């Protein structure tokens, strides 16, 4: 990889929650940064028609150009522009399939959604979870996680009802067959959507929690749903966030990491107006670890850069700039 280092402008801001200093770096790029993707933990920024690798370690951030970058290949029949999910236990892979136009929404840039989810187990066998005509999978990337801590994977995906709006669905194996085993109540009307954030024990109890943003374009509520006894239960909610720009395929405008070093996962996510980056903890009650003003509105996915002492967040802004936010040494 040819390493290309650009000038960084550094600003210091204080967290509204605890007055800790957080550093925002504006990293010069060859052209406007219009996209960020993370592949196998590697953060990549799209600028000037090329992809660069974003690297950062404790304040030293740079862009490096690779002549060739590997991208995951979708299986035949997968939903166009969707992403392949890889599991750690009994599910090897999962992907969205059976493109359909039966739901007229288009929040993800077109009006083609998925009618089924394909699950491939470790033994190479495949099963399809097919939806009835009253719903679609309005998503681009299924999420695989062991929600019950029993060594068996589940899949988390957005299911949207044609007449009742979106719900969060959990797909698990029951008696050798994969099917939807739980879902949140649908949002109540067509074209009401939700976007998952991540899966981790956010509340510190050791059990799996699922974080999502309810209606990121109209409401902007960050919700935590606990998975307990094979059921979903909402346990926390914070207002004034978003993790998607309507009409785009950038669903990852949030990242999960332990930003304050307490051993419990936190969430970095833009404010609803996308002018600030909030880092939120749900340990011992919801509170902001940091609330960092941005020079322009957040416009891309967020990328997580893990340094030696702390995690940093890379994101592209509406003015085309690339910035990195991290706790100051």
PDB file of C-alpha atoms in Angstrom:
ATOM      1  CA  UNK A   1       0.000   0.000   0.000  1.00  0.00           C
ATOM      2  CA  UNK A   2       1.321   3.430  -0.937  1.00  0.00           C
ATOM      3  CA  UNK A   3       0.960   5.664   2.112  1.00  0.00           C
ATOM      4  CA  UNK A   4      -0.303   9.164   1.362  1.00  0.00           C
ATOM      5  CA  UNK A   5      -0.313  11.533   4.316  1.00  0.00           C
ATOM      6  CA  UNK A   6      -2.378  14.708   4.236  1.00  0.00           C
ATOM      7  CA  UNK A   7      -2.357  17.741   6.472  1.00  0.00           C
ATOM      8  CA  UNK A   8      -4.637  17.545   9.522  1.00  0.00           C
ATOM      9  CA  UNK A   9      -6.257  20.590  11.101  1.00  0.00           C
ATOM     10  CA  UNK A  10      -6.925  19.903  14.767  1.00  0.00           C
ATOM     11  CA  UNK A  11      -9.658  21.464  16.925  1.00  0.00           C
ATOM     12  CA  UNK A  12     -10.372  20.776  20.583  1.00  0.00           C
ATOM     13  CA  UNK A  13     -13.891  20.679  21.964  1.00  0.00           C
ATOM     14  CA  UNK A  14     -15.263  19.810  25.369  1.00  0.00           C
ATOM     15  CA  UNK A  15     -17.873  17.186  26.120  1.00  0.00           C
ATOM     16  CA  UNK A  16     -21.064  18.674  27.481  1.00  0.00           C
ATOM     17  CA  UNK A  17     -21.431  15.685  29.795  1.00  0.00           C
ATOM     18  CA  UNK A  18     -18.128  15.558  31.642  1.00  0.00           C
ATOM     19  CA  UNK A  19     -15.937  18.374  30.259  1.00  0.00           C
ATOM     20  CA  UNK A  20     -13.445  15.844  28.904  1.00  0.00           C
ATOM     21  CA  UNK A  21     -11.606  17.114  25.852  1.00  0.00           C
ATOM     22  CA  UNK A  22     -12.301  15.553  22.497  1.00  0.00           C
ATOM     23  CA  UNK A  23     -10.271  16.295  19.400  1.00  0.00           C
ATOM     24  CA  UNK A  24     -11.750  16.840  15.936  1.00  0.00           C
ATOM     25  CA  UNK A  25      -9.299  16.579  13.045  1.00  0.00           C
ATOM     26  CA  UNK A  26     -10.132  17.742   9.553  1.00  0.00           C
ATOM     27  CA  UNK A  27      -8.055  15.505   7.286  1.00  0.00           C
ATOM     28  CA  UNK A  28      -7.218  16.922   3.854  1.00  0.00           C
ATOM     29  CA  UNK A  29      -8.126  14.638   0.953  1.00  0.00           C
ATOM     30  CA  UNK A  30      -7.404  14.762  -2.801  1.00  0.00           C
ATOM     31  CA  UNK A  31     -11.074  15.577  -3.541  1.00  0.00           C
ATOM     32  CA  UNK A  32     -14.484  15.595  -1.890  1.00  0.00           C
ATOM     33  CA  UNK A  33     -15.111  12.611   0.355  1.00  0.00           C
ATOM     34  CA  UNK A  34     -18.504  11.221  -0.602  1.00  0.00           C
ATOM     35  CA  UNK A  35     -18.554   7.811   1.041  1.00  0.00           C
ATOM     36  CA  UNK A  36     -17.138   5.684   3.829  1.00  0.00           C
ATOM     37  CA  UNK A  37     -17.327   1.889   4.009  1.00  0.00           C
ATOM     38  CA  UNK A  38     -15.868  -0.598   6.467  1.00  0.00           C
ATOM     39  CA  UNK A  39     -14.746  -3.975   5.109  1.00  0.00           C
ATOM     40  CA  UNK A  40     -13.372  -6.585   7.518  1.00  0.00           C
ATOM     41  CA  UNK A  41     -12.589  -3.817  10.015  1.00  0.00           C
ATOM     42  CA  UNK A  42     -10.777  -1.662   7.438  1.00  0.00           C
ATOM     43  CA  UNK A  43     -12.202   1.858   7.035  1.00  0.00           C
ATOM     44  CA  UNK A  44     -12.215   3.162   3.468  1.00  0.00           C
ATOM     45  CA  UNK A  45     -13.011   6.648   2.173  1.00  0.00           C
ATOM     46  CA  UNK A  46     -14.224   7.366  -1.373  1.00  0.00           C
ATOM     47  CA  UNK A  47     -12.639  10.502  -2.806  1.00  0.00           C
ATOM     48  CA  UNK A  48     -11.929  11.625  -6.359  1.00  0.00           C
ATOM     49  CA  UNK A  49     -13.308   8.403  -7.829  1.00  0.00           C
ATOM     50  CA  UNK A  50     -10.932   6.210  -5.804  1.00  0.00           C
ATOM     51  CA  UNK A  51     -11.045   4.380  -2.483  1.00  0.00           C
ATOM     52  CA  UNK A  52      -8.416   5.182   0.153  1.00  0.00           C
ATOM     53  CA  UNK A  53      -7.767   3.338   3.408  1.00  0.00           C
ATOM     54  CA  UNK A  54      -8.202   5.510   6.505  1.00  0.00           C
ATOM     55  CA  UNK A  55      -5.708   4.645   9.225  1.00  0.00           C
ATOM     56  CA  UNK A  56      -5.446   6.254  12.631  1.00  0.00           C
ATOM     57  CA  UNK A  57      -3.712   5.488  15.870  1.00  0.00           C
ATOM     58  CA  UNK A  58      -3.932   7.820  18.843  1.00  0.00           C
ATOM     59  CA  UNK A  59      -3.995  11.099  16.952  1.00  0.00           C
ATOM     60  CA  UNK A  60      -2.056  10.128  13.823  1.00  0.00           C
ATOM     61  CA  UNK A  61      -4.566   9.843  10.963  1.00  0.00           C
ATOM     62  CA  UNK A  62      -3.675   9.353   7.315  1.00  0.00           C
ATOM     63  CA  UNK A  63      -5.035   8.129   3.988  1.00  0.00           C
ATOM     64  CA  UNK A  64      -3.302   5.350   2.114  1.00  0.00           C
ATOM     65  CA  UNK A  65      -3.947   4.291  -1.470  1.00  0.00           C
ATOM     66  CA  UNK A  66      -4.022   0.626  -2.470  1.00  0.00           C
ATOM     67  CA  UNK A  67      -3.849  -0.391  -6.100  1.00  0.00           C
ATOM     68  CA  UNK A  68      -6.287  -3.227  -5.427  1.00  0.00           C
ATOM     69  CA  UNK A  69      -8.917  -3.510  -2.724  1.00  0.00           C
ATOM     70  CA  UNK A  70     -10.937  -6.650  -2.111  1.00  0.00           C
ATOM     71  CA  UNK A  71     -14.705  -6.304  -1.788  1.00  0.00           C
ATOM     72  CA  UNK A  72     -17.059  -9.089  -0.682  1.00  0.00           C
ATOM     73  CA  UNK A  73     -18.812 -10.805  -3.579  1.00  0.00           C
ATOM     74  CA  UNK A  74     -22.570 -11.239  -3.344  1.00  0.00           C
ATOM     75  CA  UNK A  75     -24.103 -14.650  -4.098  1.00  0.00           C
ATOM     76  CA  UNK A  76     -26.223 -15.087  -7.203  1.00  0.00           C
ATOM     77  CA  UNK A  77     -29.748 -13.764  -6.725  1.00  0.00           C
ATOM     78  CA  UNK A  78     -28.841 -11.413  -3.866  1.00  0.00           C
ATOM     79  CA  UNK A  79     -30.542  -8.029  -3.549  1.00  0.00           C
ATOM     80  CA  UNK A  80     -28.530  -5.512  -5.624  1.00  0.00           C
ATOM     81  CA  UNK A  81     -26.200  -3.259  -3.577  1.00  0.00           C
ATOM     82  CA  UNK A  82     -26.857  -5.264  -0.426  1.00  0.00           C
ATOM     83  CA  UNK A  83     -24.186  -6.694   1.867  1.00  0.00           C
ATOM     84  CA  UNK A  84     -23.238 -10.223   2.824  1.00  0.00           C
ATOM     85  CA  UNK A  85     -23.271 -10.989   6.553  1.00  0.00           C
ATOM     86  CA  UNK A  86     -20.812 -13.495   8.043  1.00  0.00           C
ATOM     87  CA  UNK A  87     -21.530 -15.414  11.243  1.00  0.00           C
ATOM     88  CA  UNK A  88     -19.255 -16.803  13.945  1.00  0.00           C
ATOM     89  CA  UNK A  89     -21.157 -19.892  15.044  1.00  0.00           C
ATOM     90  CA  UNK A  90     -23.587 -22.162  13.196  1.00  0.00           C
ATOM     91  CA  UNK A  91     -24.605 -19.591  10.545  1.00  0.00           C
ATOM     92  CA  UNK A  92     -21.825 -19.140   8.011  1.00  0.00           C
ATOM     93  CA  UNK A  93     -23.453 -16.459   5.859  1.00  0.00           C
ATOM     94  CA  UNK A  94     -26.751 -14.657   5.330  1.00  0.00           C
ATOM     95  CA  UNK A  95     -27.994 -12.352   2.586  1.00  0.00           C
ATOM     96  CA  UNK A  96     -31.141 -10.665   1.272  1.00  0.00           C
ATOM     97  CA  UNK A  97     -32.718 -12.048  -1.897  1.00  0.00           C
ATOM     98  CA  UNK A  98     -35.793 -12.096  -4.145  1.00  0.00           C
ATOM     99  CA  UNK A  99     -35.924  -8.421  -5.193  1.00  0.00           C
ATOM    100  CA  UNK A 100     -39.481  -7.065  -5.254  1.00  0.00           C
ATOM    101  CA  UNK A 101     -41.192  -3.720  -5.911  1.00  0.00           C
ATOM    102  CA  UNK A 102     -44.330  -4.475  -3.897  1.00  0.00           C
ATOM    103  CA  UNK A 103     -43.502  -1.802  -1.302  1.00  0.00           C
ATOM    104  CA  UNK A 104     -43.528   1.737  -2.700  1.00  0.00           C
ATOM    105  CA  UNK A 105     -41.189   3.569  -0.329  1.00  0.00           C
ATOM    106  CA  UNK A 106     -37.684   4.090  -1.737  1.00  0.00           C
ATOM    107  CA  UNK A 107     -35.998   5.258   1.474  1.00  0.00           C
ATOM    108  CA  UNK A 108     -32.812   3.386   0.496  1.00  0.00           C
ATOM    109  CA  UNK A 109     -32.469   5.010  -2.909  1.00  0.00           C
ATOM    110  CA  UNK A 110     -34.760   2.830  -5.008  1.00  0.00           C
ATOM    111  CA  UNK A 111     -38.073   1.010  -4.634  1.00  0.00           C
ATOM    112  CA  UNK A 112     -36.638  -2.509  -4.825  1.00  0.00           C
ATOM    113  CA  UNK A 113     -36.638  -4.407  -1.526  1.00  0.00           C
ATOM    114  CA  UNK A 114     -36.081  -8.055  -0.566  1.00  0.00           C
ATOM    115  CA  UNK A 115     -38.759 -10.703  -0.394  1.00  0.00           C
ATOM    116  CA  UNK A 116     -36.613 -13.286   1.374  1.00  0.00           C
ATOM    117  CA  UNK A 117     -33.513 -13.871   3.481  1.00  0.00           C
ATOM    118  CA  UNK A 118     -31.125 -16.727   2.673  1.00  0.00           C
ATOM    119  CA  UNK A 119     -29.222 -18.420   5.505  1.00  0.00           C
ATOM    120  CA  UNK A 120     -26.255 -20.695   4.802  1.00  0.00           C
ATOM    121  CA  UNK A 121     -25.128 -22.900   7.703  1.00  0.00           C
ATOM    122  CA  UNK A 122     -21.646 -24.255   8.381  1.00  0.00           C
ATOM    123  CA  UNK A 123     -22.436 -27.516   6.607  1.00  0.00           C
ATOM    124  CA  UNK A 124     -23.167 -25.604   3.382  1.00  0.00           C
ATOM    125  CA  UNK A 125     -26.931 -26.068   3.486  1.00  0.00           C
ATOM    126  CA  UNK A 126     -29.188 -23.132   2.672  1.00  0.00           C
ATOM    127  CA  UNK A 127     -32.615 -22.142   3.931  1.00  0.00           C
ATOM    128  CA  UNK A 128     -34.788 -19.235   2.812  1.00  0.00           C
ATOM    129  CA  UNK A 129     -37.066 -17.239   5.055  1.00  0.00           C
ATOM    130  CA  UNK A 130     -39.737 -15.982   2.649  1.00  0.00           C
ATOM    131  CA  UNK A 131     -42.133 -13.179   3.484  1.00  0.00           C
ATOM    132  CA  UNK A 132     -45.791 -13.049   2.565  1.00  0.00           C
ATOM    133  CA  UNK A 133     -46.984 -10.387   0.091  1.00  0.00           C
ATOM    134  CA  UNK A 134     -47.871  -8.057   2.991  1.00  0.00           C
ATOM    135  CA  UNK A 135     -44.222  -7.344   3.905  1.00  0.00           C
ATOM    136  CA  UNK A 136     -40.636  -6.927   2.649  1.00  0.00           C
ATOM    137  CA  UNK A 137     -37.195  -6.866   4.181  1.00  0.00           C
ATOM    138  CA  UNK A 138     -36.439  -3.129   3.890  1.00  0.00           C
ATOM    139  CA  UNK A 139     -32.761  -3.460   4.625  1.00  0.00           C
ATOM    140  CA  UNK A 140     -29.387  -3.912   2.955  1.00  0.00           C
ATOM    141  CA  UNK A 141     -27.371  -5.872   5.506  1.00  0.00           C
ATOM    142  CA  UNK A 142     -28.643  -8.616   7.810  1.00  0.00           C
ATOM    143  CA  UNK A 143     -26.883  -8.764  11.185  1.00  0.00           C
ATOM    144  CA  UNK A 144     -25.766 -12.090  12.651  1.00  0.00           C
ATOM    145  CA  UNK A 145     -25.310 -12.409  16.429  1.00  0.00           C
ATOM    146  CA  UNK A 146     -25.626 -14.980  19.190  1.00  0.00           C
ATOM    147  CA  UNK A 147     -28.401 -13.211  21.076  1.00  0.00           C
ATOM    148  CA  UNK A 148     -29.014 -15.946  23.636  1.00  0.00           C
ATOM    149  CA  UNK A 149     -25.373 -16.747  24.408  1.00  0.00           C
ATOM    150  CA  UNK A 150     -25.901 -20.424  23.620  1.00  0.00           C
ATOM    151  CA  UNK A 151     -23.472 -20.735  20.712  1.00  0.00           C
ATOM    152  CA  UNK A 152     -26.247 -20.519  18.100  1.00  0.00           C
ATOM    153  CA  UNK A 153     -26.595 -17.519  15.811  1.00  0.00           C
ATOM    154  CA  UNK A 154     -29.673 -15.437  15.171  1.00  0.00           C
ATOM    155  CA  UNK A 155     -30.238 -12.923  12.368  1.00  0.00           C
ATOM    156  CA  UNK A 156     -31.569  -9.391  12.935  1.00  0.00           C
ATOM    157  CA  UNK A 157     -33.155  -7.576   9.990  1.00  0.00           C
ATOM    158  CA  UNK A 158     -35.677  -4.806   9.221  1.00  0.00           C
ATOM    159  CA  UNK A 159     -39.083  -6.124   8.149  1.00  0.00           C
ATOM    160  CA  UNK A 160     -41.531  -3.568   6.742  1.00  0.00           C
ATOM    161  CA  UNK A 161     -45.232  -4.257   6.414  1.00  0.00           C
ATOM    162  CA  UNK A 162     -46.857  -2.748   3.340  1.00  0.00           C
ATOM    163  CA  UNK A 163     -49.669  -1.218   5.423  1.00  0.00           C
ATOM    164  CA  UNK A 164     -48.173  -1.033   8.938  1.00  0.00           C
ATOM    165  CA  UNK A 165     -44.578   0.153   8.492  1.00  0.00           C
ATOM    166  CA  UNK A 166     -41.284  -1.226   9.778  1.00  0.00           C
ATOM    167  CA  UNK A 167     -40.509  -3.645  12.597  1.00  0.00           C
ATOM    168  CA  UNK A 168     -37.265  -5.184  13.814  1.00  0.00           C
ATOM    169  CA  UNK A 169     -37.330  -8.939  13.230  1.00  0.00           C
ATOM    170  CA  UNK A 170     -35.236 -11.672  14.851  1.00  0.00           C
ATOM    171  CA  UNK A 171     -34.787 -14.887  12.866  1.00  0.00           C
ATOM    172  CA  UNK A 172     -33.709 -18.021  14.714  1.00  0.00           C
ATOM    173  CA  UNK A 173     -33.681 -21.780  14.391  1.00  0.00           C
ATOM    174  CA  UNK A 174     -36.533 -23.752  15.870  1.00  0.00           C
ATOM    175  CA  UNK A 175     -36.638 -27.544  15.329  1.00  0.00           C
ATOM    176  CA  UNK A 176     -34.195 -27.381  12.450  1.00  0.00           C
ATOM    177  CA  UNK A 177     -35.953 -24.582  10.584  1.00  0.00           C
ATOM    178  CA  UNK A 178     -35.130 -20.867  10.480  1.00  0.00           C
ATOM    179  CA  UNK A 179     -38.033 -18.467  10.837  1.00  0.00           C
ATOM    180  CA  UNK A 180     -38.989 -15.166  12.454  1.00  0.00           C
ATOM    181  CA  UNK A 181     -39.139 -15.854  16.193  1.00  0.00           C
ATOM    182  CA  UNK A 182     -39.760 -12.310  17.470  1.00  0.00           C
ATOM    183  CA  UNK A 183     -40.283  -8.772  16.212  1.00  0.00           C
ATOM    184  CA  UNK A 184     -40.972  -5.328  17.584  1.00  0.00           C
ATOM    185  CA  UNK A 185     -44.415  -3.800  17.008  1.00  0.00           C
ATOM    186  CA  UNK A 186     -44.604  -2.247  13.518  1.00  0.00           C
ATOM    187  CA  UNK A 187     -44.494   1.541  13.486  1.00  0.00           C
ATOM    188  CA  UNK A 188     -48.150   1.795  12.515  1.00  0.00           C
ATOM    189  CA  UNK A 189     -48.324   3.220   8.989  1.00  0.00           C
ATOM    190  CA  UNK A 190     -46.691   2.768   5.571  1.00  0.00           C
ATOM    191  CA  UNK A 191     -43.314   4.417   4.931  1.00  0.00           C
ATOM    192  CA  UNK A 192     -42.382   4.571   8.606  1.00  0.00           C
ATOM    193  CA  UNK A 193     -38.950   2.992   8.876  1.00  0.00           C
ATOM    194  CA  UNK A 194     -36.297   2.132  11.447  1.00  0.00           C
ATOM    195  CA  UNK A 195     -32.556   1.600  11.079  1.00  0.00           C
ATOM    196  CA  UNK A 196     -30.558  -0.709  13.385  1.00  0.00           C
ATOM    197  CA  UNK A 197     -27.399   0.591  15.068  1.00  0.00           C
ATOM    198  CA  UNK A 198     -25.753  -2.507  16.523  1.00  0.00           C
ATOM    199  CA  UNK A 199     -25.921  -5.445  18.911  1.00  0.00           C
ATOM    200  CA  UNK A 200     -24.071  -5.439  22.255  1.00  0.00           C
ATOM    201  CA  UNK A 201     -24.789  -5.487  26.011  1.00  0.00           C
ATOM    202  CA  UNK A 202     -25.304  -1.700  26.034  1.00  0.00           C
ATOM    203  CA  UNK A 203     -26.925  -1.577  29.476  1.00  0.00           C
ATOM    204  CA  UNK A 204     -24.112  -3.485  31.159  1.00  0.00           C
ATOM    205  CA  UNK A 205     -26.152  -6.475  32.250  1.00  0.00           C
ATOM    206  CA  UNK A 206     -24.252  -8.944  30.108  1.00  0.00           C
ATOM    207  CA  UNK A 207     -27.307  -9.776  27.978  1.00  0.00           C
ATOM    208  CA  UNK A 208     -27.551  -8.879  24.316  1.00  0.00           C
ATOM    209  CA  UNK A 209     -29.241  -5.576  23.494  1.00  0.00           C
ATOM    210  CA  UNK A 210     -30.242  -4.338  20.057  1.00  0.00           C
ATOM    211  CA  UNK A 211     -29.971  -0.605  19.360  1.00  0.00           C
ATOM    212  CA  UNK A 212     -32.033   1.027  16.611  1.00  0.00           C
ATOM    213  CA  UNK A 213     -33.163   4.469  15.491  1.00  0.00           C
ATOM    214  CA  UNK A 214     -36.918   4.832  15.129  1.00  0.00           C
ATOM    215  CA  UNK A 215     -37.799   6.926  12.064  1.00  0.00           C
ATOM    216  CA  UNK A 216     -34.364   8.538  11.577  1.00  0.00           C
ATOM    217  CA  UNK A 217     -35.820  11.155   9.186  1.00  0.00           C
ATOM    218  CA  UNK A 218     -38.907  12.166  11.165  1.00  0.00           C
ATOM    219  CA  UNK A 219     -38.528  11.187  14.845  1.00  0.00           C
ATOM    220  CA  UNK A 220     -34.880  10.336  15.553  1.00  0.00           C
ATOM    221  CA  UNK A 221     -35.294   8.215  18.685  1.00  0.00           C
ATOM    222  CA  UNK A 222     -32.453   5.889  19.705  1.00  0.00           C
ATOM    223  CA  UNK A 223     -34.021   2.813  21.305  1.00  0.00           C
ATOM    224  CA  UNK A 224     -32.449  -0.105  23.182  1.00  0.00           C
ATOM    225  CA  UNK A 225     -34.295  -3.421  22.956  1.00  0.00           C
ATOM    226  CA  UNK A 226     -33.187  -6.169  25.316  1.00  0.00           C
ATOM    227  CA  UNK A 227     -33.289  -9.813  24.218  1.00  0.00           C
ATOM    228  CA  UNK A 228     -34.495 -11.763  27.250  1.00  0.00           C
ATOM    229  CA  UNK A 229     -36.169 -15.177  27.321  1.00  0.00           C
ATOM    230  CA  UNK A 230     -36.457 -15.109  23.511  1.00  0.00           C
ATOM    231  CA  UNK A 231     -38.412 -11.856  23.650  1.00  0.00           C
ATOM    232  CA  UNK A 232     -37.711  -8.250  22.690  1.00  0.00           C
ATOM    233  CA  UNK A 233     -38.364  -5.592  25.325  1.00  0.00           C
ATOM    234  CA  UNK A 234     -37.615  -1.883  25.020  1.00  0.00           C
ATOM    235  CA  UNK A 235     -35.521  -0.786  27.998  1.00  0.00           C
ATOM    236  CA  UNK A 236     -34.231   2.687  27.060  1.00  0.00           C
ATOM    237  CA  UNK A 237     -34.772   5.574  24.643  1.00  0.00           C
ATOM    238  CA  UNK A 238     -32.870   8.773  23.785  1.00  0.00           C
ATOM    239  CA  UNK A 239     -34.127  11.506  21.441  1.00  0.00           C
ATOM    240  CA  UNK A 240     -32.278  13.745  18.952  1.00  0.00           C
ATOM    241  CA  UNK A 241     -30.298  11.301  16.812  1.00  0.00           C
ATOM    242  CA  UNK A 242     -30.226  10.003  13.244  1.00  0.00           C
ATOM    243  CA  UNK A 243     -28.230   7.334  11.422  1.00  0.00           C
ATOM    244  CA  UNK A 244     -29.398   7.710   7.830  1.00  0.00           C
ATOM    245  CA  UNK A 245     -29.914  10.331   5.122  1.00  0.00           C
ATOM    246  CA  UNK A 246     -33.118   9.577   3.233  1.00  0.00           C
ATOM    247  CA  UNK A 247     -32.619   8.207  -0.263  1.00  0.00           C
ATOM    248  CA  UNK A 248     -29.070   6.947   0.337  1.00  0.00           C
ATOM    249  CA  UNK A 249     -27.637   3.481   0.907  1.00  0.00           C
ATOM    250  CA  UNK A 250     -25.460   4.661   3.800  1.00  0.00           C
ATOM    251  CA  UNK A 251     -27.077   2.726   6.662  1.00  0.00           C
ATOM    252  CA  UNK A 252     -24.028   2.770   8.946  1.00  0.00           C
ATOM    253  CA  UNK A 253     -24.055   6.344  10.236  1.00  0.00           C
ATOM    254  CA  UNK A 254     -23.308   5.012  13.714  1.00  0.00           C
ATOM    255  CA  UNK A 255     -20.631   2.839  15.321  1.00  0.00           C
ATOM    256  CA  UNK A 256     -20.383   0.823  18.523  1.00  0.00           C
ATOM    257  CA  UNK A 257     -17.325   0.773  20.784  1.00  0.00           C
ATOM    258  CA  UNK A 258     -16.287   1.252  24.412  1.00  0.00           C
ATOM    259  CA  UNK A 259     -15.429   4.940  24.148  1.00  0.00           C
ATOM    260  CA  UNK A 260     -15.082   5.710  27.878  1.00  0.00           C
ATOM    261  CA  UNK A 261     -13.143   2.603  28.922  1.00  0.00           C
ATOM    262  CA  UNK A 262     -15.698   1.231  31.381  1.00  0.00           C
ATOM    263  CA  UNK A 263     -15.948  -2.140  29.647  1.00  0.00           C
ATOM    264  CA  UNK A 264     -19.482  -1.455  28.315  1.00  0.00           C
ATOM    265  CA  UNK A 265     -20.313  -0.722  24.677  1.00  0.00           C
ATOM    266  CA  UNK A 266     -21.290   2.855  23.743  1.00  0.00           C
ATOM    267  CA  UNK A 267     -22.771   4.382  20.573  1.00  0.00           C
ATOM    268  CA  UNK A 268     -21.367   7.181  18.401  1.00  0.00           C
ATOM    269  CA  UNK A 269     -24.132   8.729  16.287  1.00  0.00           C
ATOM    270  CA  UNK A 270     -24.992  12.128  14.743  1.00  0.00           C
ATOM    271  CA  UNK A 271     -27.589  14.413  16.269  1.00  0.00           C
ATOM    272  CA  UNK A 272     -30.920  14.594  14.447  1.00  0.00           C
ATOM    273  CA  UNK A 273     -29.840  17.690  12.486  1.00  0.00           C
ATOM    274  CA  UNK A 274     -26.441  16.027  11.816  1.00  0.00           C
ATOM    275  CA  UNK A 275     -24.507  19.047  13.131  1.00  0.00           C
ATOM    276  CA  UNK A 276     -23.030  17.229  16.137  1.00  0.00           C
ATOM    277  CA  UNK A 277     -21.518  13.827  16.860  1.00  0.00           C
ATOM    278  CA  UNK A 278     -22.944  12.359  20.038  1.00  0.00           C
ATOM    279  CA  UNK A 279     -21.289   9.518  21.933  1.00  0.00           C
ATOM    280  CA  UNK A 280     -23.900   7.935  24.180  1.00  0.00           C
ATOM    281  CA  UNK A 281     -23.616   5.461  27.049  1.00  0.00           C
ATOM    282  CA  UNK A 282     -26.533   3.474  28.479  1.00  0.00           C
ATOM    283  CA  UNK A 283     -24.586   2.170  31.468  1.00  0.00           C
ATOM    284  CA  UNK A 284     -26.306   3.267  34.703  1.00  0.00           C
ATOM    285  CA  UNK A 285     -28.779   5.346  32.707  1.00  0.00           C
ATOM    286  CA  UNK A 286     -28.496   7.038  29.346  1.00  0.00           C
ATOM    287  CA  UNK A 287     -26.026   9.947  29.156  1.00  0.00           C
ATOM    288  CA  UNK A 288     -23.698  11.632  26.686  1.00  0.00           C
ATOM    289  CA  UNK A 289     -20.001  10.853  26.968  1.00  0.00           C
ATOM    290  CA  UNK A 290     -19.341  13.529  24.355  1.00  0.00           C
ATOM    291  CA  UNK A 291     -21.308  15.949  22.208  1.00  0.00           C
ATOM    292  CA  UNK A 292     -18.971  17.288  19.538  1.00  0.00           C
ATOM    293  CA  UNK A 293     -19.970  20.111  17.125  1.00  0.00           C
ATOM    294  CA  UNK A 294     -19.155  19.351  13.470  1.00  0.00           C
ATOM    295  CA  UNK A 295     -17.911  21.928  10.901  1.00  0.00           C
ATOM    296  CA  UNK A 296     -20.656  20.749   8.494  1.00  0.00           C
ATOM    297  CA  UNK A 297     -23.439  18.185   8.550  1.00  0.00           C
ATOM    298  CA  UNK A 298     -22.559  14.497   8.782  1.00  0.00           C
ATOM    299  CA  UNK A 299     -23.186  12.925   5.371  1.00  0.00           C
ATOM    300  CA  UNK A 300     -21.595   9.453   5.221  1.00  0.00           C
ATOM    301  CA  UNK A 301     -21.302   6.249   7.141  1.00  0.00           C
ATOM    302  CA  UNK A 302     -19.143   6.376  10.249  1.00  0.00           C
ATOM    303  CA  UNK A 303     -15.937   4.352  10.432  1.00  0.00           C
ATOM    304  CA  UNK A 304     -14.366   3.058  13.646  1.00  0.00           C
ATOM    305  CA  UNK A 305     -10.598   3.484  13.993  1.00  0.00           C
ATOM    306  CA  UNK A 306      -9.182   1.511  16.912  1.00  0.00           C
ATOM    307  CA  UNK A 307      -5.977   2.917  18.342  1.00  0.00           C
ATOM    308  CA  UNK A 308      -3.753   1.732  21.143  1.00  0.00           C
ATOM    309  CA  UNK A 309      -5.484   3.700  23.889  1.00  0.00           C
ATOM    310  CA  UNK A 310      -8.921   4.605  22.501  1.00  0.00           C
ATOM    311  CA  UNK A 311     -11.332   4.392  19.586  1.00  0.00           C
ATOM    312  CA  UNK A 312     -11.784   7.202  17.067  1.00  0.00           C
ATOM    313  CA  UNK A 313     -14.612   7.909  14.623  1.00  0.00           C
ATOM    314  CA  UNK A 314     -14.098   8.898  10.975  1.00  0.00           C
ATOM    315  CA  UNK A 315     -16.911  10.481   8.958  1.00  0.00           C
ATOM    316  CA  UNK A 316     -17.479  12.496   5.814  1.00  0.00           C
ATOM    317  CA  UNK A 317     -19.317  15.821   5.956  1.00  0.00           C
ATOM    318  CA  UNK A 318     -21.704  17.575   3.589  1.00  0.00           C
ATOM    319  CA  UNK A 319     -18.951  20.007   2.531  1.00  0.00           C
ATOM    320  CA  UNK A 320     -16.865  17.074   1.263  1.00  0.00           C
ATOM    321  CA  UNK A 321     -14.379  17.065   4.094  1.00  0.00           C
ATOM    322  CA  UNK A 322     -13.202  14.080   6.121  1.00  0.00           C
ATOM    323  CA  UNK A 323     -12.989  14.438   9.902  1.00  0.00           C
ATOM    324  CA  UNK A 324     -11.907  12.197  12.764  1.00  0.00           C
ATOM    325  CA  UNK A 325     -13.255  12.592  16.303  1.00  0.00           C
ATOM    326  CA  UNK A 326     -11.402  11.098  19.271  1.00  0.00           C
ATOM    327  CA  UNK A 327     -10.688  11.727  22.911  1.00  0.00           C
ATOM    328  CA  UNK A 328      -7.649  13.991  23.336  1.00  0.00           C
ATOM    329  CA  UNK A 329      -4.591  12.382  24.989  1.00  0.00           C
TER     330      UNK A 329
END
